[in-house]
CSV table of C-alpha atoms and ligand atoms in Angstrom, one decimal:
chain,number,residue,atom,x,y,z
O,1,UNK,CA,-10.8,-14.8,14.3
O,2,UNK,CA,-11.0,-17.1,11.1
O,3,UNK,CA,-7.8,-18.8,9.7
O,4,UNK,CA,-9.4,-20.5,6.9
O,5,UNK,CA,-10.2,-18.6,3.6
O,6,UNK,CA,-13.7,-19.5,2.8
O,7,UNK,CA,-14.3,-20.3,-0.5
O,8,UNK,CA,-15.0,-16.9,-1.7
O,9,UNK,CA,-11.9,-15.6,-0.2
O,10,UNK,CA,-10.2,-18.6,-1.5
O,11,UNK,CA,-11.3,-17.5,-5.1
O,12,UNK,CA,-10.3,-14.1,-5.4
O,13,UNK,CA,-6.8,-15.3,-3.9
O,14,UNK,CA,-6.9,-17.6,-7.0
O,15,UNK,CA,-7.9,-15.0,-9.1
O,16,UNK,CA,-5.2,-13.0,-8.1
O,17,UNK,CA,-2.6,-15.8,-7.9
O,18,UNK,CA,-3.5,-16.5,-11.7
O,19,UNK,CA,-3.0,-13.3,-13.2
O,20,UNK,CA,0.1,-12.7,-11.2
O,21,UNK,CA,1.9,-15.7,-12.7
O,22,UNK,CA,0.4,-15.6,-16.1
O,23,UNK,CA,0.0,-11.8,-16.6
O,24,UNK,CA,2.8,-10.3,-14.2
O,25,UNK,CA,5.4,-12.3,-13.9
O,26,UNK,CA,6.7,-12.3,-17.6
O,27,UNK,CA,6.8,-8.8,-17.2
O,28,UNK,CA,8.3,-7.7,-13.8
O,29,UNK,CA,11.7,-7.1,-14.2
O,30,UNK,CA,11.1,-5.5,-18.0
O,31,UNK,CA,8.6,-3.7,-15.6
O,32,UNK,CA,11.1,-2.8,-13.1
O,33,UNK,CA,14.8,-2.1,-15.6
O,34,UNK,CA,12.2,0.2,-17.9
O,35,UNK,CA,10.3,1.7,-15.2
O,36,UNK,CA,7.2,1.4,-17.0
O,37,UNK,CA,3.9,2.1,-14.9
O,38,UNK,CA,1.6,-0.9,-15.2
O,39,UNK,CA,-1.3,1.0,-17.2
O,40,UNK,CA,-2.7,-2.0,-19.1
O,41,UNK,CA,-2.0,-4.3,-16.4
O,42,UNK,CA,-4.3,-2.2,-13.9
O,43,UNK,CA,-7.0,-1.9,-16.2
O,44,UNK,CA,-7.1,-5.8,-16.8
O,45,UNK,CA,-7.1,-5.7,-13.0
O,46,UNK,CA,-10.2,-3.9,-13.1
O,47,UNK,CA,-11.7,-6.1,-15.3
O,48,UNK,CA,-11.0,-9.0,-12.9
O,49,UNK,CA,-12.7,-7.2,-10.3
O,50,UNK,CA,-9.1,-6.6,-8.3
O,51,UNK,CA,-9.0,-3.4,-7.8
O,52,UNK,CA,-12.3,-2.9,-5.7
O,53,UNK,CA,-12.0,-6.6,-3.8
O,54,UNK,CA,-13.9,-4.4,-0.5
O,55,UNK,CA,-15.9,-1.9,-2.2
O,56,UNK,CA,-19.9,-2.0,-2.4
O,57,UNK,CA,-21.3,-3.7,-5.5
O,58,UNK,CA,-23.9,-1.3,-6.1
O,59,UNK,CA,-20.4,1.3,-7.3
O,60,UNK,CA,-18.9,-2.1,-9.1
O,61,UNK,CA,-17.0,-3.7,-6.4
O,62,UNK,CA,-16.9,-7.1,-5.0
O,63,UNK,CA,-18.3,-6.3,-1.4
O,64,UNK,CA,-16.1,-9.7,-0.2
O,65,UNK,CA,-14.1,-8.0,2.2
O,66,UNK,CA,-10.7,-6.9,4.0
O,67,UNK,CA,-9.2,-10.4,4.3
O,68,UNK,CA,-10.0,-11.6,0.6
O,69,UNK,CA,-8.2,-7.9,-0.5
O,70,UNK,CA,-5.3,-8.6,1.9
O,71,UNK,CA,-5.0,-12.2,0.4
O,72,UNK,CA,-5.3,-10.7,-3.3
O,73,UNK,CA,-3.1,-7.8,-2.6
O,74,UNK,CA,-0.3,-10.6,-1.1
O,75,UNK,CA,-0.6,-12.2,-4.4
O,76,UNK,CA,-0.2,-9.7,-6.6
O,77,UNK,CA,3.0,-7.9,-4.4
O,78,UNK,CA,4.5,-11.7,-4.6
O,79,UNK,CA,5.4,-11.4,-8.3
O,80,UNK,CA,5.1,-7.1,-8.7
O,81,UNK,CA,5.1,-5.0,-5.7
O,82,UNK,CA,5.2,-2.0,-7.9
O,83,UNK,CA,1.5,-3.6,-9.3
O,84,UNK,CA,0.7,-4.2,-5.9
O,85,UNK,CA,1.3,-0.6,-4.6
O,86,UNK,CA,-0.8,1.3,-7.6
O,87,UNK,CA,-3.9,-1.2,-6.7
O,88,UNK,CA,-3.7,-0.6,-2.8
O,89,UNK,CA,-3.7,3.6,-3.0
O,90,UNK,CA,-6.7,2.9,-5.8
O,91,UNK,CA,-8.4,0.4,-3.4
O,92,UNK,CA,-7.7,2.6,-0.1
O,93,UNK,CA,-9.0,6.0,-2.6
O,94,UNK,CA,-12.4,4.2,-3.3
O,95,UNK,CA,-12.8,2.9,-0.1
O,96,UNK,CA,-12.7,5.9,1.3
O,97,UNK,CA,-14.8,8.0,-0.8
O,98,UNK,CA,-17.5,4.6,-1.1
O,99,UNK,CA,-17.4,4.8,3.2
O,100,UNK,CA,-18.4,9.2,3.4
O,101,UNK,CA,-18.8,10.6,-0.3
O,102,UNK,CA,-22.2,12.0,-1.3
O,103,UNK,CA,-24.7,9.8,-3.3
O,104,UNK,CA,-23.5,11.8,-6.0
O,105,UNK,CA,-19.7,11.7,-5.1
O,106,UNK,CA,-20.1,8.3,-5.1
O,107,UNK,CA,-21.4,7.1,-8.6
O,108,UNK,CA,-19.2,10.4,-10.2
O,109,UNK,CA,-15.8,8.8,-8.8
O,110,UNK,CA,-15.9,5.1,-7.7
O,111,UNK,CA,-16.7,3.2,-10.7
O,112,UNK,CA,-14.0,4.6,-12.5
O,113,UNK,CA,-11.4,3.1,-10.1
O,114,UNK,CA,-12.3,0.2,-9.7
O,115,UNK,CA,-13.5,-0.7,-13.2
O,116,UNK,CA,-9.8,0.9,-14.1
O,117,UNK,CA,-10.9,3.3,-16.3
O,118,UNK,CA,-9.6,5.8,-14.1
O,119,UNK,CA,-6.4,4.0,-14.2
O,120,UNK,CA,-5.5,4.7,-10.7
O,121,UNK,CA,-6.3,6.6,-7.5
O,122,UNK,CA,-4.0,9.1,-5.7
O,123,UNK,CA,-4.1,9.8,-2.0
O,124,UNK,CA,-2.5,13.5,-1.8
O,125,UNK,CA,-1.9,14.3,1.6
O,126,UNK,CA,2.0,14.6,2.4
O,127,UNK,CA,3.9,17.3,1.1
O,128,UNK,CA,7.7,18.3,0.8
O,129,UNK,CA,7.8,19.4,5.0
O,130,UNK,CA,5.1,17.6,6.1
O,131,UNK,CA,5.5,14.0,5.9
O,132,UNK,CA,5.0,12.2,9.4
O,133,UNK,CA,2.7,15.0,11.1
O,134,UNK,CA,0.7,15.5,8.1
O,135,UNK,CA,-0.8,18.4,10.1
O,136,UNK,CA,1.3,20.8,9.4
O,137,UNK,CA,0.6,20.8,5.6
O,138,UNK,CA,0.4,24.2,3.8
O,139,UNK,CA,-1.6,23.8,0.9
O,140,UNK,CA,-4.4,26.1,1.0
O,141,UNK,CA,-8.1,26.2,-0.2
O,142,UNK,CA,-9.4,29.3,-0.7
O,143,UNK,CA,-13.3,30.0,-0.8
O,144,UNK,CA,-14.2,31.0,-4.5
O,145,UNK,CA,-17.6,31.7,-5.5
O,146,UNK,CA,-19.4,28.5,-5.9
O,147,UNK,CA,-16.4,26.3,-5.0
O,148,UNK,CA,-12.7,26.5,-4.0
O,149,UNK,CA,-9.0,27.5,-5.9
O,150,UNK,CA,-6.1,25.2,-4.0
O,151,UNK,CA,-2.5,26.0,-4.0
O,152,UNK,CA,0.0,24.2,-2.9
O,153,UNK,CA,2.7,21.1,-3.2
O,154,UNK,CA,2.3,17.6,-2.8
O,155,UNK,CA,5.1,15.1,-2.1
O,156,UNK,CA,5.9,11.6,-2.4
O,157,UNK,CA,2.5,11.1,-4.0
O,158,UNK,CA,1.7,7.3,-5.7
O,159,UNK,CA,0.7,7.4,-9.2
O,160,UNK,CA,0.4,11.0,-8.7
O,161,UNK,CA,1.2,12.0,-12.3
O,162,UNK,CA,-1.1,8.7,-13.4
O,163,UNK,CA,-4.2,8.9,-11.5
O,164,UNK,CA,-7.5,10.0,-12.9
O,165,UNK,CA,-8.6,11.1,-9.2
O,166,UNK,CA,-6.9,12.2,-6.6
O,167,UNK,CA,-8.0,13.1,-2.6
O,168,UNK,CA,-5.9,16.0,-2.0
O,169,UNK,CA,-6.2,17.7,1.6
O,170,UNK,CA,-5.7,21.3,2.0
O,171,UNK,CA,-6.0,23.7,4.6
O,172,UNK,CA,-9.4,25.8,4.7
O,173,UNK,CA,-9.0,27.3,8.1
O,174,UNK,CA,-5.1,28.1,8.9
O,175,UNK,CA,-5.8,29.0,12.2
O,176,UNK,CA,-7.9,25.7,13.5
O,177,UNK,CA,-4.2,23.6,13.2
O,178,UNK,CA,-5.9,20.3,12.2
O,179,UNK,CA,-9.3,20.6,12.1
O,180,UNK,CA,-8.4,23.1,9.1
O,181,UNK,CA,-8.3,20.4,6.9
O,182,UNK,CA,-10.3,19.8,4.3
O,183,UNK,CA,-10.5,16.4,1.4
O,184,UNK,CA,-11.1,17.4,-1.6
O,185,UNK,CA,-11.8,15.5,-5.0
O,186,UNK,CA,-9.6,16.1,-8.0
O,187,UNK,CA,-9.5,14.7,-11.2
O,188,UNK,CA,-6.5,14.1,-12.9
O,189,UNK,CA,-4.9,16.5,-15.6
O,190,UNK,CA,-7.6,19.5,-13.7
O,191,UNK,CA,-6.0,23.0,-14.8
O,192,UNK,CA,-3.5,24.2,-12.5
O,193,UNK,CA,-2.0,20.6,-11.3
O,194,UNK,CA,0.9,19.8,-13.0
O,195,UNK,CA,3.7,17.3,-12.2
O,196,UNK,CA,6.6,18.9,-10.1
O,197,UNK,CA,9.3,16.0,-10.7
O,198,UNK,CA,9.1,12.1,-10.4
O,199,UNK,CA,11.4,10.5,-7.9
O,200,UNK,CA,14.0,8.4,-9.1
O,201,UNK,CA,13.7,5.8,-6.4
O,202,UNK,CA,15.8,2.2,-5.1
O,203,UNK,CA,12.7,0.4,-6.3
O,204,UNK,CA,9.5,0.2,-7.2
O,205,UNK,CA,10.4,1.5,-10.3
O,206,UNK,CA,7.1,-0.1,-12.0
O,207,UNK,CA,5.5,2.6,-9.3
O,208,UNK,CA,5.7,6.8,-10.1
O,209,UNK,CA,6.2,8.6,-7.2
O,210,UNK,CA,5.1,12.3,-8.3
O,211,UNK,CA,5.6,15.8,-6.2
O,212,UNK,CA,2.3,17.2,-7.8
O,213,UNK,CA,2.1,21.3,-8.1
O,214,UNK,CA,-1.8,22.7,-7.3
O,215,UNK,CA,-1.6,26.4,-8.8
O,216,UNK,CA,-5.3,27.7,-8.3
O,217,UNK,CA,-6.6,24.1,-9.4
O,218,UNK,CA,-10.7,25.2,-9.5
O,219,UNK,CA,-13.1,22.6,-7.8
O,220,UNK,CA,-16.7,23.3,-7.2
O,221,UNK,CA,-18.6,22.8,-4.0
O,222,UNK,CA,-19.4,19.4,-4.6
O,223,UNK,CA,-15.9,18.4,-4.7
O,224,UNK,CA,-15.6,18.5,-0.9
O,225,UNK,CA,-15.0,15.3,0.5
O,226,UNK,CA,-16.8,14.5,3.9
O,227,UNK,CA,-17.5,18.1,4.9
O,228,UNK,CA,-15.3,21.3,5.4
O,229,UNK,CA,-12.6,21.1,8.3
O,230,UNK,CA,-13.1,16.8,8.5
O,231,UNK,CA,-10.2,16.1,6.4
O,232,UNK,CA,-7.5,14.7,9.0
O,233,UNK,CA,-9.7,12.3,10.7
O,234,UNK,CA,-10.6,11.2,7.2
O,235,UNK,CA,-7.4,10.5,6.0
O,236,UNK,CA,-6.5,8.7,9.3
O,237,UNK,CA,-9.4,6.3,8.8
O,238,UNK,CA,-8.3,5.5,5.5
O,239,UNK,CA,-4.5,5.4,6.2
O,240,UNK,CA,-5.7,2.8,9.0
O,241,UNK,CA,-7.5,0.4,6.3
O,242,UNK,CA,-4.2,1.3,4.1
O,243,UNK,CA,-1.8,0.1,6.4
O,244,UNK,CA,-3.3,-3.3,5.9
O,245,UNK,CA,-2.6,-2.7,2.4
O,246,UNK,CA,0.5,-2.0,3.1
O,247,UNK,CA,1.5,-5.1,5.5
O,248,UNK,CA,-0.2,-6.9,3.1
O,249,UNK,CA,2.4,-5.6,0.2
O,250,UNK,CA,5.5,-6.5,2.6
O,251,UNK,CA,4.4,-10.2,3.4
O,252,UNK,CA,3.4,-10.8,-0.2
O,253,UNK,CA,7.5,-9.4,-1.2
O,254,UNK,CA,8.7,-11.8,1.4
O,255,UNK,CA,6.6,-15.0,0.3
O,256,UNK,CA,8.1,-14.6,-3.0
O,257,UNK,CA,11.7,-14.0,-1.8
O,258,UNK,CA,11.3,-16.6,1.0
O,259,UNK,CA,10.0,-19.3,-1.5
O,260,UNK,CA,13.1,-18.3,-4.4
O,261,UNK,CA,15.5,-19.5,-1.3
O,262,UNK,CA,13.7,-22.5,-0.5
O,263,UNK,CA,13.7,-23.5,-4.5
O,264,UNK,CA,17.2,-22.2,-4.3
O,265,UNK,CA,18.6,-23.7,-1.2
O,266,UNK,CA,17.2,-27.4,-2.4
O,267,UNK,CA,18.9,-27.0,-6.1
O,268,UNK,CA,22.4,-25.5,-4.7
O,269,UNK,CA,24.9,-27.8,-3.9
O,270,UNK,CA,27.7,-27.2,-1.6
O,271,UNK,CA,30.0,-29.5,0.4
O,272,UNK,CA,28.6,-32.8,-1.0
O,273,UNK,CA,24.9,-31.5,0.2
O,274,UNK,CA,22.1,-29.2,-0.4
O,275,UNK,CA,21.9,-26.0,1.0
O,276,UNK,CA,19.0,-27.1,2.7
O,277,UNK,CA,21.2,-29.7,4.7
O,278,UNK,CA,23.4,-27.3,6.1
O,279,UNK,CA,21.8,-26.1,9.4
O,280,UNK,CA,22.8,-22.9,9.2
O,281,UNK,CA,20.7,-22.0,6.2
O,282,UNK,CA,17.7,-24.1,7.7
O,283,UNK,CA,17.8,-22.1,10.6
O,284,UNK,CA,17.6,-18.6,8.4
O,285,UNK,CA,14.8,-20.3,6.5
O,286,UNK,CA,13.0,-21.4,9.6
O,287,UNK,CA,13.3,-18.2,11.1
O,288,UNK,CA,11.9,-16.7,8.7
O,289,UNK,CA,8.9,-18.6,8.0
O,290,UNK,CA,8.0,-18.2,11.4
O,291,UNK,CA,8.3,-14.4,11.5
O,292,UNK,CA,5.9,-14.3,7.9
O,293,UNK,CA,3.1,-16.6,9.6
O,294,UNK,CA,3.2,-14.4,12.7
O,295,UNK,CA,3.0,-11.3,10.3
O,296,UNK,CA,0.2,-12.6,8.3
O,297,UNK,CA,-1.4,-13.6,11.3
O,298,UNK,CA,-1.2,-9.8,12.6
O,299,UNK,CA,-2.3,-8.9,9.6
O,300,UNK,CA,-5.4,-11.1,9.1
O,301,UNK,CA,-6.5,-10.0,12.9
O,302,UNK,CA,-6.5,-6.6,11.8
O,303,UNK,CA,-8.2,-7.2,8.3
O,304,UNK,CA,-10.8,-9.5,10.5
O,305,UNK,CA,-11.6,-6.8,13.0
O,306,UNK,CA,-12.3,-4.1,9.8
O,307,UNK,CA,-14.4,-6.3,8.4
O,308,UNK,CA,-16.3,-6.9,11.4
O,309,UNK,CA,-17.1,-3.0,11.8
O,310,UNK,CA,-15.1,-3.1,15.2
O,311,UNK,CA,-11.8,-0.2,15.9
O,312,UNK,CA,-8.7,-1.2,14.0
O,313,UNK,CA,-6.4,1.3,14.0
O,314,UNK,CA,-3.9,-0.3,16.8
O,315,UNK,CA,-4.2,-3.7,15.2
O,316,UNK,CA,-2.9,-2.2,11.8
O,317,UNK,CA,-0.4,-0.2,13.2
O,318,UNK,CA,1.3,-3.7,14.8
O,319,UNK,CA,0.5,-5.4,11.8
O,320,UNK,CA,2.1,-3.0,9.6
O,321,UNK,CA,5.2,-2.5,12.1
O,322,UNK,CA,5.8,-6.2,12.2
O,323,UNK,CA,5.3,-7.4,8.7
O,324,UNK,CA,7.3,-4.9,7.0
O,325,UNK,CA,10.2,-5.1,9.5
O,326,UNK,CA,10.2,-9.0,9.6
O,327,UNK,CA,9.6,-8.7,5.4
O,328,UNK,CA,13.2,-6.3,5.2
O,329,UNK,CA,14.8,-9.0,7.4
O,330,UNK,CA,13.3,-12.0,5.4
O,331,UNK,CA,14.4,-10.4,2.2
O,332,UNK,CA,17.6,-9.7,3.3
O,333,UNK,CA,17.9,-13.7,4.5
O,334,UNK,CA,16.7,-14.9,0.8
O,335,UNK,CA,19.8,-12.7,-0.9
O,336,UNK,CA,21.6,-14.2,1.5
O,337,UNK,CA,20.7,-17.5,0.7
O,338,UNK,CA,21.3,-17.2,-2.8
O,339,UNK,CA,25.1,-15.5,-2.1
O,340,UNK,CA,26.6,-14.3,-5.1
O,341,UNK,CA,23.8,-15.1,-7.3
O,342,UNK,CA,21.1,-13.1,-4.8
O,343,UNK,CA,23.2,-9.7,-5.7
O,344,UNK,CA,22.8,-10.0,-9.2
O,345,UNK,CA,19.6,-8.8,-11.5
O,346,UNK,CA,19.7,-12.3,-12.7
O,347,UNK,CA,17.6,-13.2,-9.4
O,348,UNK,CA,13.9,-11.6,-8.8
O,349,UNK,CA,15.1,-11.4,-4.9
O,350,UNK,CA,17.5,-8.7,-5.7
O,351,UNK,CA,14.2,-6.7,-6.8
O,352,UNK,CA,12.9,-7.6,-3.9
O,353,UNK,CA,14.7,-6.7,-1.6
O,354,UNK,CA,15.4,-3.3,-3.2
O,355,UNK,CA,11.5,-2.9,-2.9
O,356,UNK,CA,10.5,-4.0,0.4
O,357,UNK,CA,12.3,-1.3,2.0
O,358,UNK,CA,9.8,1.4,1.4
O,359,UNK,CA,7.3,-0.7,3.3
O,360,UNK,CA,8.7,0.7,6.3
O,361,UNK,CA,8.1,4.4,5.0
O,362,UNK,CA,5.0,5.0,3.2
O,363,UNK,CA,1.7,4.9,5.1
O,364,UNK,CA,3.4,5.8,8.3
O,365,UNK,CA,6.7,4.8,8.9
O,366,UNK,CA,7.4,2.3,11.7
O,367,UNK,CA,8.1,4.9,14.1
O,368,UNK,CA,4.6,6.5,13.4
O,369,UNK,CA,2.7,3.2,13.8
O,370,UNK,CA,4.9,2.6,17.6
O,371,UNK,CA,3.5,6.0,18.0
O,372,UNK,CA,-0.1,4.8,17.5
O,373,UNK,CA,0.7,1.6,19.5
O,374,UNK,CA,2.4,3.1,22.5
O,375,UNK,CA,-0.6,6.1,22.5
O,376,UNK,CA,-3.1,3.5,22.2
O,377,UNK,CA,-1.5,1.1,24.8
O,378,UNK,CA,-1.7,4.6,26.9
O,379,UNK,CA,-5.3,5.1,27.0
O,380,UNK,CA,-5.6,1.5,28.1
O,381,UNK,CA,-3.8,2.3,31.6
O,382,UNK,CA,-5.4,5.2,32.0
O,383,UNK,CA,-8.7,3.8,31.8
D,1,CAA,N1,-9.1,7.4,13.0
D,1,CAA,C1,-10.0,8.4,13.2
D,1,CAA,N2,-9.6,9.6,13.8
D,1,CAA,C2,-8.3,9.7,14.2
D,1,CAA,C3,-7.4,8.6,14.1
D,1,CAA,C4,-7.9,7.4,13.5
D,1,CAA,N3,-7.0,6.4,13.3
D,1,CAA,N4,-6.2,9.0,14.6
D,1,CAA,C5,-6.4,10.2,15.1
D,1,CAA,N5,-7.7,10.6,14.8
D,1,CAA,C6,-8.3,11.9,15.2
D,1,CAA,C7,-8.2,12.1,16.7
D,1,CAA,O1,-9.2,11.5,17.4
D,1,CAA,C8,-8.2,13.6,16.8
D,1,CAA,O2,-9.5,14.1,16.7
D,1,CAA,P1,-10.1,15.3,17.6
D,1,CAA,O3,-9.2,16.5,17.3
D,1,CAA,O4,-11.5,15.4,17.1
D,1,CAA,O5,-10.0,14.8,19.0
D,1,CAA,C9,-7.4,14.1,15.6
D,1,CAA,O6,-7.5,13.0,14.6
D,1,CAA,C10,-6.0,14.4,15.8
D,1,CAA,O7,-5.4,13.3,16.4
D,1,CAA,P2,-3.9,13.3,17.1
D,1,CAA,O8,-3.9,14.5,18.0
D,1,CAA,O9,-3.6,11.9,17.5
D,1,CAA,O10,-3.1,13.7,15.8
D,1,CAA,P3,-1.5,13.9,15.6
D,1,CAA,O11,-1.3,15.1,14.8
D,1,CAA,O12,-0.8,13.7,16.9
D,1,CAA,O13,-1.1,12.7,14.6
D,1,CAA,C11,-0.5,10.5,13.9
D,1,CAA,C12,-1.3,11.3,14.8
D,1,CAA,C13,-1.0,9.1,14.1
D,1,CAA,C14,1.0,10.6,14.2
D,1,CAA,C15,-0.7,10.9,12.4
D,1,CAA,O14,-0.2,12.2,12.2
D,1,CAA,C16,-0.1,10.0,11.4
D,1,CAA,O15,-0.7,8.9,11.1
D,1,CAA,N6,1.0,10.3,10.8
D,1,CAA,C17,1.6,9.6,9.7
D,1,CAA,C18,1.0,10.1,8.4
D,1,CAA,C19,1.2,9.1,7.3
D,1,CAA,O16,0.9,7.9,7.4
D,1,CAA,N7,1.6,9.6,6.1
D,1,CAA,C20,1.7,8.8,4.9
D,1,CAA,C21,0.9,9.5,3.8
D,1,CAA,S1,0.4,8.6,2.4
D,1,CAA,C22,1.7,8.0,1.7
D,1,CAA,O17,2.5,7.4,2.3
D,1,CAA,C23,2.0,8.2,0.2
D,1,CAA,C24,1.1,7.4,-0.7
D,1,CAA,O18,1.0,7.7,-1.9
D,1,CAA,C25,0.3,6.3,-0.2
C-alpha cells in the first residue's frame, strides 16, 4: 500500500487545499448561520476539476484516482463539510453511472456533474421507512408504453431539492424482495417530483437534506440504469466507493478541529503555562492524533484497494466505522480543549462538532458497516 502522495495526488490535494482556504473559508460559517447551499462554490469546483477527481477523462474527469479524491475530499470537509458532502454524493452519482451507464447514458449525464453545470448529483435510495434495509423501499415503477411512471417517497435525500440528476431506485417487481429493484435516471425539476419538506438539521446547514415526492414522474426506457431488477447491488457498489467519501469527510472535520486545539492550546495560558504544558491536554491531543493517522490510514487502504480493481467493501466499512467514530471523539476533545470558548459560535470547532455527527449516519450507519464487517469476517471462517 502507498503512503506517499505522488506528485499528481499531491497536486490535486493542493488544489483543493487552495480553494478551501481562499474560496471556503471566508464563507463557512455565513454558509452555515444562513444555510445557504454552496451553488457557486460547486460550480467553481467543477471548473477546478474537483468534483470528478476519479471519473474517466473521456466524460471530463480527472481519471487520478480514489486516494487523490479522498485527499481532496479531506481538504475541502476541513474548512466546509457541508461543501464537502454535496461534492461526495456528485462524485459517488457520476461514478457510478461512468462504471455501468450506456454509451449514451454516459455522455447525456456525466459531464454535467462534474463540469458543475448540473450543480449536483442526488443518490435517491432511502425513504421515510426504509433507511438501513434499503430493501424494503416502496416506491414503485410501473411499465408505461415506451418507458416507466414512478411513485413514491424519498427521504433524507442530499441536495435532493438541488440536484440536476438524481439515481432514484424503485421497485419494478414487488414480489422479487430485492432483486425488484430497479436505478433509474432522473433529472432534476422532471414533472411529477416535487420537494416534500427540507430537514432542519444540527448541522450541515450549508447541505439540503430533501424528502423528494415522485407522483407518476415519466422516464423513458433509456433511463434505466444498469438493467431492470439490478438496482440493489448497484447501489451497494456505489455506497461502498461512498463510504470512502464519507470517512474521508469525518477525518477532514477532525484535522480541522484537531489543528484549531493545537493553535489553541499553544496561545492559551493557564497556570503560568500553555495549555500545551499541562499533560492532561497533551494527552487528549496525542490521543487523538493517533486515532486520525490510524483512520486515514484505514481509509487510504480502502481507497488503495478501489483503485487497484480488487473487493473493497469490508475495507470501507472499517474505514468508515473507525474514522467517523474516532472524528466524533476528536471533535468532542477539540471543544474541549478550547472550554468555554469551544461552545461558542465564535469558534469554527463548535460547527464542527455539530457536523461530524452525521458521519456516523448517512451511507450506512456504524451499526450497518459492523454488519458488513462481522458478515464478511463470517464467510472467512467458513471458508
Ligand atoms: N457490492 C455488490 N453487491 C452486494 C454488496 C456489495 N457491497 N453487498 C451486497 N450485495 C449483493 C449481495 O451479493 C446479494 O446479491 P444476490 O442476491 O445476487 O446474492 C444482494 O446484494 C443482497 O445482499 P444482502 O442479502 O447482504 O442484503 P441485505 O438486505 O442483507 O443488506 C446491507 C445488506 C449491507 C445491510 C445493506 O442493506 C446496506 O448497506 N444498508 C445500509 C444502506 C445505506 O447505506 N443507506 C444510506 C443511503 S444513502 C444516504 O445516506 C443519503 C445520501 O444522500 C447520501
Amino acid at each position: 500500500m502507498q503512503l506517499e502522495p505522488t506528485e499528481e495526488q499531491r497536486l490535486i490535494q493542493r488544489t483543493a487545499r487552495e480553494f478551501a482556504e481562499r474560496r471556503l473559508a471566508p464563507s463557512a460559517a455565513a454558509r452555515d448561520r444562513d444555510g445557504r447551499f454552496p451553488v457557486e462554490e460547486l460550480r467553481e469546483l467543477g471548473q477546478l476539476g474537483l468534483l470528478g477527481v476519479n471519473v474517466p477523462e473521456d466524460l471530463g474527469g480527472g481519471a487520478a484516482g480514489v486516494i487523490a479524491y479522498s485527499l481532496a475530499l479531506q481538504e475541502l470537509a476541513k474548512v466546509d463539510a457541508s461543501v464537502a458532502v454535496a461534492v461526495s454524493v456528485t462524485n459517488m452519482v457520476a461514478e457510478l453511472i461512468a462504471a455501468v451507464g450506456t454509451p449514451a447514458q454516459r455522455t447525456a449525464y456525466v459531464p454535467g456533474l462534474v463540469s458543475g453545470a448540473a450543480v449536483a448529483g442526488a443518490f435517491a435510495l432511502s425513504e421515510p421507512q426504509a433507511g438501513s434495509d434499503p430493501a424494503g423501499m416502496r416506491t414503485i415503477a410501473t411499465k408505461v408504453d415506451g418507458g416507466w411512471r414512478l411513485s413514491g417517497t424519498k427521504q433524507w435525500i442530499t441536495s435532493g431539492d438541488r440536484a440536476g440528476v438524481l439515481v432514484v431506485w424503485a421497485m419494478t417487481d414487488l414480489a422479487a424482495g430485492h432483486k425488484g429493484i430497479t436505478a433509474f435516471l432522473v433529472r432534476g425539476g422532471a414533472p411529477g417530483l416535487t420537494v416534500g419538506r427540507l430537514e432542519e438539521k444540527m448541522g450541515l446547514h450549508g447541505s439540503s437534506t430533501a424528502q423528494l415526492v415522485l407522483d407518476g414522474v415519466e422516464v423513458g426506457d433509456d433511463a434505466v440504469l444498469g438493467g431492470v431488477g439490478g438496482g440493489f447491488r448497484l447501489a451497494m457498489m456505489a455506497l461502498d466507493g461512498g463510504r470512502i467519501g464519507i470517512a474521508s469527510q469525518a477525518l477532514g472535520i477532525a484535522r480541522g478541529a484537531l489543528e484549531a486545539a493545537y493553535r489553541y492550546a499553544g496561545e492559551r495560558e493557564q497556570f503560568g503555562v500553555t495549555l500545551w504544558k499541562h499533560q492532561a491536554i497533551g494527552n487528549m491531543l496525542a490521543d487523538a492524533a493517533t486515532w486520525l493517522d490510524a483512520g486515514l490510514l484505514l481509509t487510504l487502504r480502502a481507497a488503495s484497494l478501489k483503485e487497484a480493481g480488487q473487493r473493497f467493501s469490508t475495507e470501507a466499512a472499517m474505514a468508515k466505522l473507525y474514522a467517523t467514530e474516532k472524528a466524533g471523539t476528536i471533535c468532542d476533545i477539540a471543544l474541549q480543549v478550547h472550554g468555554g470558548y469551544g461552545y461558542t459560535t465564535d469558534f469554527p470547532v463548535e460547527r464542527a462538532y455539530r457536523d461530524v455527527r452525521v458521519t456516523r449516519i448517512y451511507e450506512g450507519t456504524s451499526e450497518i458497516q459492523r454488519l458488513v464487517i462481522a458478515r464478511s469476517l463470517l464467510a472467512r471462517m467458513e471458508k
